[in-house]
Short mmCIF file of C-alpha atoms in Angstrom, two decimals:
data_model
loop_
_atom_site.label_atom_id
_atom_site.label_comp_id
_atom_site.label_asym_id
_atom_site.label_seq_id
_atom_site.Cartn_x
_atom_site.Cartn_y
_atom_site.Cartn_z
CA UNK A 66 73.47 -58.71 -11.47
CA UNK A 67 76.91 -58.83 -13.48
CA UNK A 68 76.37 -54.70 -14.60
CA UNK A 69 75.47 -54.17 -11.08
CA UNK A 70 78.93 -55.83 -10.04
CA UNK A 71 80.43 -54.51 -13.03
CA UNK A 72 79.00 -50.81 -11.63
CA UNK A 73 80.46 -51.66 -8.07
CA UNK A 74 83.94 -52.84 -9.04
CA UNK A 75 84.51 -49.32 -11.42
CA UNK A 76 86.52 -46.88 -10.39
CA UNK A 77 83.52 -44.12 -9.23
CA UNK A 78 82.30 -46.94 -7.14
CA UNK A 79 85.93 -47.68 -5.62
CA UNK A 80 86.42 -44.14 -5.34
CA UNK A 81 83.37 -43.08 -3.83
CA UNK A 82 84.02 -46.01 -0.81
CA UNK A 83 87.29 -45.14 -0.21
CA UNK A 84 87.90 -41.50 -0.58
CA UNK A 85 87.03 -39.56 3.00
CA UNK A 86 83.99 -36.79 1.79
CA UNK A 87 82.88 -39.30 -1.42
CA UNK A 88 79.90 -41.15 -0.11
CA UNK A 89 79.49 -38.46 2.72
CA UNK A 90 79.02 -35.76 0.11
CA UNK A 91 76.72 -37.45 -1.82
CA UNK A 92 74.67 -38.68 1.07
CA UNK A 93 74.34 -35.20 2.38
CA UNK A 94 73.36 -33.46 -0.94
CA UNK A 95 70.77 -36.39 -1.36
CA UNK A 96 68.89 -35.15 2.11
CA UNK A 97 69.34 -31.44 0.61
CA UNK A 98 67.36 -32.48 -2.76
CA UNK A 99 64.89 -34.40 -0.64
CA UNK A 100 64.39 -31.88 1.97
CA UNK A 101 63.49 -29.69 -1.11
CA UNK A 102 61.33 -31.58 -3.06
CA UNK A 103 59.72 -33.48 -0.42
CA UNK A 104 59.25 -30.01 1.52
CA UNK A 105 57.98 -28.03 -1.61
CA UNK A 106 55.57 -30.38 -2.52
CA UNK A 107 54.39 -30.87 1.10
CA UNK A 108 53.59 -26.81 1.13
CA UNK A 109 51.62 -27.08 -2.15
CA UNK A 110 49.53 -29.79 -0.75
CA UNK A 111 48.44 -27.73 1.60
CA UNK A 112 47.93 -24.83 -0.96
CA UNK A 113 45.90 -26.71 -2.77
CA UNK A 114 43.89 -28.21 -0.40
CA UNK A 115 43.42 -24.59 1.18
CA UNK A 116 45.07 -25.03 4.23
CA UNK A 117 47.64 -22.55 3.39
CA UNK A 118 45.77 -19.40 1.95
CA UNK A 119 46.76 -15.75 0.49
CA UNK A 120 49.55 -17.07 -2.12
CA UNK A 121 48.99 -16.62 -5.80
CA UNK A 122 48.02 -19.91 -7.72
CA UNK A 123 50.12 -18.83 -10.21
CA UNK A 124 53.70 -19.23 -7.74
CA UNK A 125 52.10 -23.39 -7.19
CA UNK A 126 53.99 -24.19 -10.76
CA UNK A 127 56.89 -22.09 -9.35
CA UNK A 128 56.97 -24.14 -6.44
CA UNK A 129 57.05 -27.23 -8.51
CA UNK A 130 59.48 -26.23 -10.68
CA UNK A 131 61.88 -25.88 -7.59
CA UNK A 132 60.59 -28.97 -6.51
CA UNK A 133 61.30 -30.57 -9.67
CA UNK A 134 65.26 -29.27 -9.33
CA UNK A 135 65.21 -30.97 -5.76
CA UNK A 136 64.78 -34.27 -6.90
CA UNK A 137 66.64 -33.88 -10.08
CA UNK A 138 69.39 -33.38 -7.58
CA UNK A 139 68.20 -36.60 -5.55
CA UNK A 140 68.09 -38.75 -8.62
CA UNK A 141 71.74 -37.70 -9.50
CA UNK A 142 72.82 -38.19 -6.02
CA UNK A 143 70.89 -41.19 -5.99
CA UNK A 144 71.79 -43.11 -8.61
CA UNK A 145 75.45 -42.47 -7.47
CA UNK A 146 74.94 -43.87 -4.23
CA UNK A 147 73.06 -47.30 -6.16
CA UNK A 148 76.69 -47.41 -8.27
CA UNK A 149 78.75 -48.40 -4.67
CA UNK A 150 75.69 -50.88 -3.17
CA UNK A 151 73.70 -51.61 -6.35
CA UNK A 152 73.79 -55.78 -5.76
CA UNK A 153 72.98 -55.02 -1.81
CA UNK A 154 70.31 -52.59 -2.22
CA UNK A 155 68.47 -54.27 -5.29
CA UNK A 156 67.66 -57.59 -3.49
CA UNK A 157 66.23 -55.21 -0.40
CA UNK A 158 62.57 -55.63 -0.56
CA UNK A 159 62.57 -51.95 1.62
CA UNK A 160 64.53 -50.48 -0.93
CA UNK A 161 62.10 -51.49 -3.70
CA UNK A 162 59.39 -50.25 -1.81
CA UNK A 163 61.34 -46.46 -1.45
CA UNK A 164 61.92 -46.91 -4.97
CA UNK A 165 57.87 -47.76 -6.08
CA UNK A 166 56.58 -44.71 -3.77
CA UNK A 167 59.59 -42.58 -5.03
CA UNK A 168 58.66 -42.79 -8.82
CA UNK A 169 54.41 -42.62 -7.88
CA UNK A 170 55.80 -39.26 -6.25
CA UNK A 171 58.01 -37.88 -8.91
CA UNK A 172 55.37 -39.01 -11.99
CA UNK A 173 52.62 -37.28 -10.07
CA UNK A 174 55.22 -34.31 -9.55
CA UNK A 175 55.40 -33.76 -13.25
CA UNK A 176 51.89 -34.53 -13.67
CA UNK A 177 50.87 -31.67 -11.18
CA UNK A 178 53.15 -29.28 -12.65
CA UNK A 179 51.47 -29.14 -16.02
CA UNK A 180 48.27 -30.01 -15.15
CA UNK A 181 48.65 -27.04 -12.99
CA UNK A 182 50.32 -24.89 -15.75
CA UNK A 183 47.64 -25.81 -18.31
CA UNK A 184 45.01 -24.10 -15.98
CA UNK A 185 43.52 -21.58 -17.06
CA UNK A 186 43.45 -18.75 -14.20
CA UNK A 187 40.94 -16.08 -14.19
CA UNK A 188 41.80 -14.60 -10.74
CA UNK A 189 44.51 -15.06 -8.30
CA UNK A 190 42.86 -17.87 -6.14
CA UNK A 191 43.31 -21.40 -7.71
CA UNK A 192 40.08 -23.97 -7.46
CA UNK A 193 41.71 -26.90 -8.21
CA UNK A 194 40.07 -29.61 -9.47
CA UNK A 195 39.53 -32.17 -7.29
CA UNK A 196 42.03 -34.75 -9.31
CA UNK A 197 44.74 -31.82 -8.98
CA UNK A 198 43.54 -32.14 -4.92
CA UNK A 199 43.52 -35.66 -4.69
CA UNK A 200 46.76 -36.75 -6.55
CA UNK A 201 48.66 -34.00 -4.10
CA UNK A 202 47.52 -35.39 -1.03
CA UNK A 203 48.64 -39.26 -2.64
CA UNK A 204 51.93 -37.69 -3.66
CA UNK A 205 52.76 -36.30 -0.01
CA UNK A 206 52.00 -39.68 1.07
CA UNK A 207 54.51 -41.06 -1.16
CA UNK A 208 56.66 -38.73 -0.46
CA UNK A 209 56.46 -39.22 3.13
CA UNK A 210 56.76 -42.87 2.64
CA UNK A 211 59.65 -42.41 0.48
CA UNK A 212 61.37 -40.70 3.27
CA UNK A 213 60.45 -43.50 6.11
CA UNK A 214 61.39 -46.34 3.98
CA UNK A 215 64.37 -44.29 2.63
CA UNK A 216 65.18 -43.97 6.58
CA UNK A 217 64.45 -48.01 7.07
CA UNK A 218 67.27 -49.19 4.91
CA UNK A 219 69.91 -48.67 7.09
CA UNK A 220 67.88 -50.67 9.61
CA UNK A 221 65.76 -53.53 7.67
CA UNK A 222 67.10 -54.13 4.05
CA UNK A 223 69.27 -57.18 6.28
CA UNK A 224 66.10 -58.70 6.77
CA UNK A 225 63.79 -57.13 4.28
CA UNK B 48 80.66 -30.55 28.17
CA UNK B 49 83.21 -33.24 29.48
CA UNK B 50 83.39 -36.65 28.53
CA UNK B 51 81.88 -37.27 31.98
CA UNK B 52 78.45 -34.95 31.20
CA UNK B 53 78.53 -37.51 28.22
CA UNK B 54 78.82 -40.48 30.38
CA UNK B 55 76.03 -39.72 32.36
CA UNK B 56 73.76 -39.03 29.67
CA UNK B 57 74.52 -42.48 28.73
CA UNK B 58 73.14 -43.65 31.71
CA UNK B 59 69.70 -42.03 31.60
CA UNK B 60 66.40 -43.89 31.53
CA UNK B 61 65.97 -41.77 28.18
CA UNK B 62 68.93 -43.40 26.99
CA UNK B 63 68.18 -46.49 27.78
CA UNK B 64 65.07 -45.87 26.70
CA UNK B 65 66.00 -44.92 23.38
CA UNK B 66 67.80 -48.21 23.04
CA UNK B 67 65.23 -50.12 24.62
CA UNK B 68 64.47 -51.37 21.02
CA UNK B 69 65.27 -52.00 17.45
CA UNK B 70 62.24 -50.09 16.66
CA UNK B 71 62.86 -46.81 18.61
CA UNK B 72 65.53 -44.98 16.75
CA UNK B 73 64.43 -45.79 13.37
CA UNK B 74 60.84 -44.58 14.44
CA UNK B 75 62.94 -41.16 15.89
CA UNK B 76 64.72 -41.06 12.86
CA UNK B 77 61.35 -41.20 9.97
CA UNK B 78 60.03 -38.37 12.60
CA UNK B 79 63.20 -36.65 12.42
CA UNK B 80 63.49 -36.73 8.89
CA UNK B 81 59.69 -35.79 7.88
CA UNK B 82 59.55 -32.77 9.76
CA UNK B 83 62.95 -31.69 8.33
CA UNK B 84 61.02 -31.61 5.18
CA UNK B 85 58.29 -29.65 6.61
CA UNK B 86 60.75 -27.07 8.02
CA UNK B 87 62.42 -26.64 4.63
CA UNK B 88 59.37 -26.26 2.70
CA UNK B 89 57.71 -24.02 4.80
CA UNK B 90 61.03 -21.85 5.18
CA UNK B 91 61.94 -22.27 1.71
CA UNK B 92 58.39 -20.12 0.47
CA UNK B 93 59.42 -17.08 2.92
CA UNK B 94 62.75 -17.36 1.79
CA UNK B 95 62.07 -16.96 -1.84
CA UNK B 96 59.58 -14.10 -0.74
CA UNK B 97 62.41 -12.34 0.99
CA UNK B 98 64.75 -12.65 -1.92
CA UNK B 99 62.11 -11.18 -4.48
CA UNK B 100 61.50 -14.82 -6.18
CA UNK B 101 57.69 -13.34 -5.92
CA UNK B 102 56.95 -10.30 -4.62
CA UNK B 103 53.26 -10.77 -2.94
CA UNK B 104 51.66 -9.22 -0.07
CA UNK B 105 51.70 -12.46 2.25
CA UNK B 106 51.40 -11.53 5.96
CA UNK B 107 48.89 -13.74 6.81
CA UNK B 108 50.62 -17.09 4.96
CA UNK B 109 53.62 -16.30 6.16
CA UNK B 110 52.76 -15.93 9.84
CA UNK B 111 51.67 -19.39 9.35
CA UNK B 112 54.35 -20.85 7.47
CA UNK B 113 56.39 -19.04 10.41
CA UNK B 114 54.39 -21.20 12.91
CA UNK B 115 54.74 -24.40 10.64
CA UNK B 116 58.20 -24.32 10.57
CA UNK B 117 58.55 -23.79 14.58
CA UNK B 118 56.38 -26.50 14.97
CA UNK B 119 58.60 -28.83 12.50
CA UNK B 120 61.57 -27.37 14.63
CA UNK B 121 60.42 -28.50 17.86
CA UNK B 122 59.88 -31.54 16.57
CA UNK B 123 63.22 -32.21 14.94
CA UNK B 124 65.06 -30.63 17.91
CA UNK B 125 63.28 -32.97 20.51
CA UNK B 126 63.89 -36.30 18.53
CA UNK B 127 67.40 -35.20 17.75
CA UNK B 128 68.19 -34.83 21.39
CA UNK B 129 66.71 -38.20 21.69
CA UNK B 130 69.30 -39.00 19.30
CA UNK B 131 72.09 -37.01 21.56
CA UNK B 132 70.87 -39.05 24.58
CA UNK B 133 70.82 -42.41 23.29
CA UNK B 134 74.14 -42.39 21.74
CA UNK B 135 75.84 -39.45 23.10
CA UNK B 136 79.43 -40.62 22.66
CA UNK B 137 79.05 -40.28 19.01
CA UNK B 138 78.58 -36.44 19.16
CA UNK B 139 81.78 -36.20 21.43
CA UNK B 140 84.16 -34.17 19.88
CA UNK B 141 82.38 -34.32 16.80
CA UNK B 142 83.34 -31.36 14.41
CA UNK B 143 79.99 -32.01 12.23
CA UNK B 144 77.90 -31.94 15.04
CA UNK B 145 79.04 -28.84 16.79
CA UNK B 146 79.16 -26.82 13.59
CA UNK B 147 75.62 -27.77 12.82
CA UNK B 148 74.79 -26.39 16.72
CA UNK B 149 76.69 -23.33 15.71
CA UNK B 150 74.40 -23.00 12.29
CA UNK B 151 71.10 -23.73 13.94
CA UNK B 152 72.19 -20.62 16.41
CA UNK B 153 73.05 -18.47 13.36
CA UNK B 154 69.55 -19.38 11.40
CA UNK B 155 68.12 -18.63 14.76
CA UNK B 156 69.40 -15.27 14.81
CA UNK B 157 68.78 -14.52 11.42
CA UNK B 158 65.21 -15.82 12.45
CA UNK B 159 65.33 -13.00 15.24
CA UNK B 160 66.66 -10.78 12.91
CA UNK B 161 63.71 -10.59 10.44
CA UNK B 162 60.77 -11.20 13.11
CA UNK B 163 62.73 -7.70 14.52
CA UNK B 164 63.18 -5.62 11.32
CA UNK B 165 61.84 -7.24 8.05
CA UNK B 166 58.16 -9.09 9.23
CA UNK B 167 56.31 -5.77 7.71
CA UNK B 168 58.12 -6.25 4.69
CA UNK B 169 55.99 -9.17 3.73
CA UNK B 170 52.72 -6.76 3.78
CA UNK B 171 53.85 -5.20 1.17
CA UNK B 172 55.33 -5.83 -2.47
CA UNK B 173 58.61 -4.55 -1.46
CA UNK B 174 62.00 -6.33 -1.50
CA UNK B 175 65.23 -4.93 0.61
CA UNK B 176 68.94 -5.13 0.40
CA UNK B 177 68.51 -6.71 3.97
CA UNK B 178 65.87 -8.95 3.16
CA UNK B 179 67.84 -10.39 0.13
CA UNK B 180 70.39 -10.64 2.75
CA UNK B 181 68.66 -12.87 5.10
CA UNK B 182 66.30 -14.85 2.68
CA UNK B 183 69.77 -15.98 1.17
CA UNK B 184 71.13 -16.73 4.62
CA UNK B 185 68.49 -18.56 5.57
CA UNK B 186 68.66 -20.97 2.55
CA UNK B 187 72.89 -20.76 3.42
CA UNK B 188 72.95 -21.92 6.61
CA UNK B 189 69.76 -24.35 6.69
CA UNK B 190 71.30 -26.21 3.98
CA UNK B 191 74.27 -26.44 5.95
CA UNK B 192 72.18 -27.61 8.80
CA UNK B 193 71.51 -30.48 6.78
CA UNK B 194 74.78 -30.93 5.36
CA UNK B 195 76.45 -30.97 8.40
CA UNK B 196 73.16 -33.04 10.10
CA UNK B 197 74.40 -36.19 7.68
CA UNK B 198 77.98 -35.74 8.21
CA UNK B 199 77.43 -36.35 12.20
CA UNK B 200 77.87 -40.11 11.69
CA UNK B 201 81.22 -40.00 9.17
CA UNK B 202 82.88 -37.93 11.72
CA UNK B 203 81.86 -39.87 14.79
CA UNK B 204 84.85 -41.37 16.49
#
Protein backbone atom coordinates (compact mmCIF):
# COMPACT_ATOMS: atom_id res chain seq x y z
CA UNK A 1 0.00 0.00 0.00
CA UNK A 2 2.94 2.59 0.73
CA UNK A 3 4.07 2.44 -3.43
CA UNK A 4 0.47 2.75 -4.11
CA UNK A 5 0.43 6.04 -1.87
CA UNK A 6 3.80 6.75 -2.90
CA UNK A 7 2.24 6.46 -6.79
CA UNK A 8 -0.76 8.77 -5.70
CA UNK A 9 1.14 11.54 -3.93
CA UNK A 10 3.78 11.94 -7.29
CA UNK A 11 3.53 14.55 -9.35
CA UNK A 12 1.68 12.55 -12.59
CA UNK A 13 -0.83 11.57 -10.03
CA UNK A 14 -1.23 15.31 -8.66
CA UNK A 15 -1.16 16.46 -12.06
CA UNK A 16 -3.45 14.23 -13.64
CA UNK A 17 -6.30 15.27 -10.64
CA UNK A 18 -5.83 18.67 -10.93
CA UNK A 19 -5.11 19.74 -14.41
CA UNK A 20 -8.66 20.34 -16.47
CA UNK A 21 -8.27 17.58 -19.74
CA UNK A 22 -5.69 15.15 -17.45
CA UNK A 23 -7.93 12.44 -16.16
CA UNK A 24 -10.60 13.37 -18.88
CA UNK A 25 -8.11 12.58 -21.62
CA UNK A 26 -7.06 9.55 -20.36
CA UNK A 27 -10.49 8.31 -19.52
CA UNK A 28 -11.64 8.99 -23.00
CA UNK A 29 -8.69 7.34 -24.88
CA UNK A 30 -9.22 4.29 -22.45
CA UNK A 31 -13.03 3.80 -24.01
CA UNK A 32 -11.26 4.39 -27.58
CA UNK A 33 -8.70 1.33 -26.90
CA UNK A 34 -11.56 -0.66 -25.45
CA UNK A 35 -14.06 0.09 -28.02
CA UNK A 36 -11.28 -1.32 -30.33
CA UNK A 37 -10.17 -4.27 -28.85
CA UNK A 38 -13.27 -5.29 -27.27
CA UNK A 39 -15.07 -4.55 -30.77
CA UNK A 40 -12.36 -6.37 -32.94
CA UNK A 41 -12.35 -9.30 -31.05
CA UNK A 42 -16.17 -9.38 -30.78
CA UNK A 43 -16.22 -9.44 -34.92
CA UNK A 44 -13.71 -12.34 -35.00
CA UNK A 45 -15.81 -14.32 -32.69
CA UNK A 46 -18.27 -14.29 -34.92
CA UNK A 47 -15.83 -15.06 -37.87
CA UNK A 48 -14.81 -17.83 -36.37
CA UNK A 49 -17.75 -19.23 -35.25
CA UNK A 50 -19.20 -18.58 -38.90
CA UNK A 51 -21.64 -16.18 -38.17
CA UNK A 52 -19.93 -13.62 -40.16
CA UNK A 53 -18.95 -15.28 -43.59
CA UNK A 54 -17.05 -14.18 -47.01
CA UNK A 55 -13.81 -12.59 -45.21
CA UNK A 56 -10.45 -14.16 -45.75
CA UNK A 57 -9.09 -16.21 -42.68
CA UNK A 58 -6.03 -14.82 -43.37
CA UNK A 59 -7.33 -10.77 -42.35
CA UNK A 60 -8.56 -12.81 -38.53
CA UNK A 61 -4.64 -12.26 -37.42
CA UNK A 62 -5.00 -8.75 -38.97
CA UNK A 63 -7.85 -8.13 -36.94
CA UNK A 64 -6.03 -9.21 -33.88
CA UNK A 65 -3.17 -7.43 -34.43
CA UNK A 66 -5.38 -4.17 -34.36
CA UNK A 67 -6.97 -5.58 -31.55
CA UNK A 68 -3.83 -6.14 -29.85
CA UNK A 69 -2.89 -2.10 -30.43
CA UNK A 70 -6.40 -1.35 -28.76
CA UNK A 71 -5.63 -2.65 -25.59
CA UNK A 72 -2.02 -1.82 -25.64
CA UNK A 73 -3.54 1.61 -25.65
CA UNK A 74 -6.02 0.57 -22.69
CA UNK A 75 -3.24 -0.82 -20.60
CA UNK A 76 -1.25 2.50 -20.98
CA UNK A 77 -4.27 4.49 -20.31
CA UNK A 78 -5.03 2.20 -17.70
CA UNK A 79 -2.38 1.91 -15.65
CA UNK A 80 -2.33 5.80 -15.64
CA UNK A 81 -5.65 6.08 -14.35
CA UNK A 82 -4.56 3.15 -11.31
CA UNK A 83 -1.46 5.89 -10.56
CA UNK A 84 -4.33 8.75 -9.23
CA UNK A 85 -6.81 5.93 -7.33
CA UNK A 86 -4.42 2.97 -6.95
CA UNK A 87 -5.19 2.54 -2.83
CA UNK A 88 -9.15 3.10 -3.73
CA UNK A 89 -9.43 0.89 -6.59
CA UNK A 90 -7.15 -2.06 -5.26
CA UNK A 91 -9.29 -2.82 -2.13
CA UNK A 92 -12.53 -2.82 -4.73
CA UNK A 93 -13.50 -6.38 -4.97
CA UNK A 94 -15.37 -5.09 -8.59
CA UNK A 95 -12.27 -3.78 -9.68
CA UNK A 96 -10.42 -7.08 -9.12
CA UNK A 97 -12.97 -8.84 -10.82
CA UNK A 98 -12.52 -6.26 -14.20
CA UNK A 99 -9.02 -6.87 -13.65
CA UNK A 100 -9.22 -11.15 -13.54
CA UNK A 101 -11.64 -11.14 -16.77
CA UNK A 102 -9.42 -8.35 -18.33
CA UNK A 103 -6.10 -10.40 -18.29
CA UNK A 104 -8.26 -14.08 -19.21
CA UNK A 105 -9.21 -11.71 -22.26
CA UNK A 106 -5.94 -10.22 -23.23
CA UNK A 107 -3.87 -13.82 -22.58
CA UNK A 108 -6.42 -15.53 -24.78
CA UNK A 109 -5.97 -12.43 -27.24
CA UNK A 110 -2.36 -13.30 -27.74
CA UNK A 111 -3.06 -16.85 -27.60
CA UNK A 112 -5.58 -16.56 -30.60
CA UNK A 113 -3.37 -14.47 -32.55
CA UNK A 114 -0.66 -17.06 -32.98
CA UNK A 115 -2.50 -19.93 -32.69
CA UNK A 116 -4.27 -18.42 -35.55
CA UNK A 117 -1.02 -17.33 -37.37
CA UNK A 118 0.56 -20.78 -36.93
CA UNK A 119 -2.36 -22.25 -39.09
CA UNK A 120 -1.63 -23.56 -41.83
CA UNK A 121 -4.23 -22.27 -44.62
CA UNK A 122 -4.84 -24.17 -47.70
CA UNK A 123 -7.79 -22.07 -49.00
CA UNK A 124 -9.33 -18.86 -48.07
CA UNK A 125 -12.03 -20.22 -45.60
CA UNK A 126 -10.60 -20.87 -42.05
CA UNK A 127 -11.95 -24.25 -40.09
CA UNK A 128 -10.90 -23.44 -36.92
CA UNK A 129 -10.34 -25.81 -34.53
CA UNK A 130 -12.71 -26.09 -32.11
CA UNK A 131 -10.18 -24.80 -29.13
CA UNK A 132 -9.52 -21.66 -31.54
CA UNK A 133 -13.77 -21.60 -31.44
CA UNK A 134 -14.19 -22.14 -27.97
CA UNK A 135 -11.50 -19.85 -26.33
CA UNK A 136 -13.12 -16.86 -28.70
CA UNK A 137 -16.46 -17.23 -27.54
CA UNK A 138 -14.80 -17.33 -23.53
CA UNK A 139 -12.75 -14.29 -24.49
CA UNK A 140 -15.90 -12.16 -25.72
CA UNK A 141 -17.35 -13.11 -22.53
CA UNK A 142 -14.54 -11.66 -20.72
CA UNK A 143 -14.44 -9.05 -22.64
CA UNK A 144 -17.95 -8.22 -22.20
CA UNK A 145 -17.59 -8.70 -18.55
CA UNK A 146 -14.64 -6.58 -18.50
CA UNK A 147 -16.69 -3.83 -19.87
CA UNK A 148 -19.82 -4.29 -17.29
CA UNK A 149 -17.66 -4.53 -14.32
CA UNK A 150 -15.38 -1.81 -15.81
CA UNK A 151 -18.88 0.21 -15.98
CA UNK A 152 -19.78 -1.01 -12.14
CA UNK A 153 -16.94 0.79 -10.48
CA UNK A 154 -18.20 4.01 -10.53
CA UNK A 155 -21.32 2.54 -8.92
CA UNK A 156 -20.26 -0.52 -6.48
CA UNK A 157 -16.45 -0.47 -5.64
CA UNK A 158 -18.08 1.73 -2.26
CA UNK A 159 -19.59 -1.34 -1.32
CA UNK A 160 -17.82 -4.00 -3.28
CA UNK B 1 -34.05 23.56 -26.48
CA UNK B 2 -34.68 25.90 -23.39
CA UNK B 3 -33.91 25.20 -20.01
CA UNK B 4 -37.68 24.73 -19.66
CA UNK B 5 -37.85 21.68 -22.55
CA UNK B 6 -35.12 20.41 -20.01
CA UNK B 7 -37.26 20.84 -17.04
CA UNK B 8 -39.94 18.96 -18.28
CA UNK B 9 -38.02 16.12 -19.36
CA UNK B 10 -37.08 15.97 -15.82
CA UNK B 11 -40.40 15.39 -14.92
CA UNK B 12 -41.24 12.40 -17.12
CA UNK B 13 -42.27 8.98 -15.87
CA UNK B 14 -39.09 7.91 -18.03
CA UNK B 15 -37.15 10.04 -15.91
CA UNK B 16 -38.30 9.06 -13.00
CA UNK B 17 -38.18 5.92 -14.16
CA UNK B 18 -34.68 5.94 -14.92
CA UNK B 19 -33.99 6.97 -11.37
CA UNK B 20 -36.38 4.73 -9.94
CA UNK B 21 -33.25 2.71 -8.85
CA UNK B 22 -29.64 2.26 -8.08
CA UNK B 23 -29.69 -0.50 -10.50
CA UNK B 24 -31.18 1.23 -13.62
CA UNK B 25 -28.51 3.47 -14.94
CA UNK B 26 -25.66 1.27 -14.33
CA UNK B 27 -27.69 -1.57 -16.16
CA UNK B 28 -28.26 1.42 -19.16
CA UNK B 29 -24.83 2.18 -18.93
CA UNK B 30 -23.10 -1.88 -19.40
CA UNK B 31 -25.85 -1.85 -22.41
CA UNK B 32 -24.63 1.37 -23.55
CA UNK B 33 -21.18 0.54 -23.41
CA UNK B 34 -21.31 -3.17 -25.01
CA UNK B 35 -22.98 -2.22 -28.01
CA UNK B 36 -20.54 0.71 -28.47
CA UNK B 37 -18.11 -2.05 -28.89
CA UNK B 38 -20.19 -3.84 -31.30
CA UNK B 39 -20.65 -0.67 -33.41
CA UNK B 40 -16.89 -0.07 -33.53
CA UNK B 41 -15.96 -3.45 -34.44
CA UNK B 42 -18.33 -3.99 -36.94
CA UNK B 43 -17.58 -0.40 -38.49
CA UNK B 44 -14.02 -0.67 -37.91
CA UNK B 45 -13.79 -4.02 -40.65
CA UNK B 46 -15.65 -1.80 -43.47
CA UNK B 47 -13.58 0.93 -42.61
CA UNK B 48 -10.31 -0.74 -43.12
CA UNK B 49 -11.94 -2.26 -46.36
CA UNK B 50 -12.65 1.22 -47.60
CA UNK B 51 -9.19 2.46 -46.89
CA UNK B 52 -7.47 -0.54 -48.80
CA UNK B 53 -6.23 -2.24 -45.32
CA UNK B 54 -7.54 -5.49 -47.44
CA UNK B 55 -8.83 -5.27 -50.57
CA UNK B 56 -11.57 -8.30 -50.76
CA UNK B 57 -14.70 -8.66 -52.57
CA UNK B 58 -17.07 -8.46 -49.38
CA UNK B 59 -20.65 -7.46 -50.35
CA UNK B 60 -22.32 -9.93 -48.62
CA UNK B 61 -20.23 -9.43 -45.01
CA UNK B 62 -20.43 -6.12 -45.27
CA UNK B 63 -24.17 -5.74 -45.78
CA UNK B 64 -24.22 -7.49 -42.57
CA UNK B 65 -21.71 -5.80 -40.66
CA UNK B 66 -23.80 -2.68 -42.08
CA UNK B 67 -26.89 -4.16 -40.31
CA UNK B 68 -24.80 -5.06 -37.09
CA UNK B 69 -23.70 -1.82 -36.56
CA UNK B 70 -27.38 -0.19 -37.03
CA UNK B 71 -28.55 -2.55 -34.74
CA UNK B 72 -25.66 -1.61 -32.06
CA UNK B 73 -26.72 2.06 -32.97
CA UNK B 74 -30.20 1.78 -32.06
CA UNK B 75 -29.30 0.37 -29.17
CA UNK B 76 -26.78 2.90 -27.92
CA UNK B 77 -28.97 5.79 -29.15
CA UNK B 78 -32.10 4.52 -27.16
CA UNK B 79 -30.22 3.93 -23.77
CA UNK B 80 -28.37 7.16 -24.24
CA UNK B 81 -31.58 9.08 -24.47
CA UNK B 82 -32.49 7.22 -21.42
CA UNK B 83 -29.48 8.78 -20.17
CA UNK B 84 -30.69 12.42 -21.64
CA UNK B 85 -34.04 11.86 -19.84
CA UNK B 86 -33.01 10.86 -16.55
CA UNK B 87 -30.54 13.50 -15.97
CA UNK B 88 -31.16 16.00 -18.57
CA UNK B 89 -29.73 19.04 -16.78
CA UNK B 90 -26.35 17.62 -17.19
CA UNK B 91 -26.42 17.87 -21.04
CA UNK B 92 -27.61 21.60 -20.72
CA UNK B 93 -25.30 23.70 -22.30
CA UNK B 94 -22.91 21.07 -22.46
CA UNK B 95 -20.19 21.73 -25.20
CA UNK B 96 -19.15 17.82 -25.15
CA UNK B 97 -22.46 16.73 -25.60
CA UNK B 98 -23.61 18.86 -28.45
CA UNK B 99 -20.42 18.33 -30.41
CA UNK B 100 -20.80 14.61 -30.10
CA UNK B 101 -24.68 15.26 -31.60
CA UNK B 102 -22.98 17.24 -34.28
CA UNK B 103 -20.39 14.10 -35.00
CA UNK B 104 -23.00 11.40 -34.87
CA UNK B 105 -24.85 13.70 -37.75
CA UNK B 106 -21.57 13.93 -39.71
CA UNK B 107 -20.80 9.89 -39.43
CA UNK B 108 -24.39 9.71 -40.41
CA UNK B 109 -23.87 11.49 -43.50
CA UNK B 110 -20.79 10.00 -44.35
CA UNK B 111 -22.91 6.75 -43.70
CA UNK B 112 -25.38 8.18 -46.45
CA UNK B 113 -22.64 9.09 -48.40
CA UNK B 114 -21.17 5.61 -49.11
CA UNK B 115 -24.62 3.56 -49.03
CA UNK B 116 -25.19 6.41 -52.12
CA UNK B 117 -21.89 6.21 -54.09
CA UNK B 118 -19.26 3.69 -52.73
CA UNK B 119 -21.60 0.28 -51.56
CA UNK B 120 -20.53 -1.36 -55.16
CA UNK B 121 -17.13 -0.66 -54.36
CA UNK B 122 -17.02 -3.44 -51.86
CA UNK B 123 -17.91 -6.09 -54.81
CA UNK B 124 -15.00 -5.56 -56.15
CA UNK B 125 -11.12 -5.39 -55.25
CA UNK B 126 -11.03 -1.80 -55.94
CA UNK B 127 -10.07 1.07 -53.59
CA UNK B 128 -11.04 4.98 -54.40
CA UNK B 129 -9.74 8.36 -53.55
CA UNK B 130 -13.35 8.78 -52.07
CA UNK B 131 -13.50 5.69 -50.34
CA UNK B 132 -10.09 6.36 -48.56
CA UNK B 133 -11.84 9.52 -47.87
CA UNK B 134 -14.72 8.24 -45.99
CA UNK B 135 -13.23 4.95 -44.45
CA UNK B 136 -10.81 7.55 -42.73
CA UNK B 137 -13.73 9.75 -41.75
CA UNK B 138 -15.53 7.27 -40.41
CA UNK B 139 -12.73 6.09 -38.01
CA UNK B 140 -12.28 10.36 -37.47
CA UNK B 141 -15.36 11.20 -36.32
CA UNK B 142 -16.53 7.83 -34.49
CA UNK B 143 -13.59 8.13 -32.38
CA UNK B 144 -14.59 11.48 -31.63
CA UNK B 145 -18.00 10.19 -30.86
CA UNK B 146 -16.42 8.47 -28.15
CA UNK B 147 -14.12 11.02 -27.12
CA UNK B 148 -16.52 13.51 -26.80
CA UNK B 149 -19.23 10.60 -25.34
CA UNK B 150 -16.73 10.49 -22.02
CA UNK B 151 -16.13 14.08 -21.83
CA UNK B 152 -20.13 14.68 -21.33
CA UNK B 153 -19.72 14.31 -17.55
CA UNK B 154 -16.31 16.71 -17.06
CA UNK B 155 -18.13 19.38 -18.81
CA UNK B 156 -21.46 19.04 -17.09
CA UNK B 157 -22.27 22.11 -15.08
Amino acid sequence: MSFLAYLEASAFSEWLLISMLGFPTLIALHSVGMAVAVGLSLMVTLQLNQMLTGLSARLIPKFLNIAVWGFVLNLITGIALFVSRGQEYITSAIFLVKMLLVIVSALILFWLRRHLLRTKLTTDVLVASSVARGMSVVFAATWVGAVVSGRLIAYLSDMY
Amino acid sequence: MSSSTFAWIADTPISAWVNSSGTIWPTLESIHFVSLCVLVGSLLIIDLRLIGFYRERCASTVQVLIRLSLAAFVVNFLTGALFFAGNSPKYLNNSAFELKLILIVLAGMNAIFYRVRLSNLVDTNEVTRSSIGVGYLSLFLWTGVIICGRMITFYAR
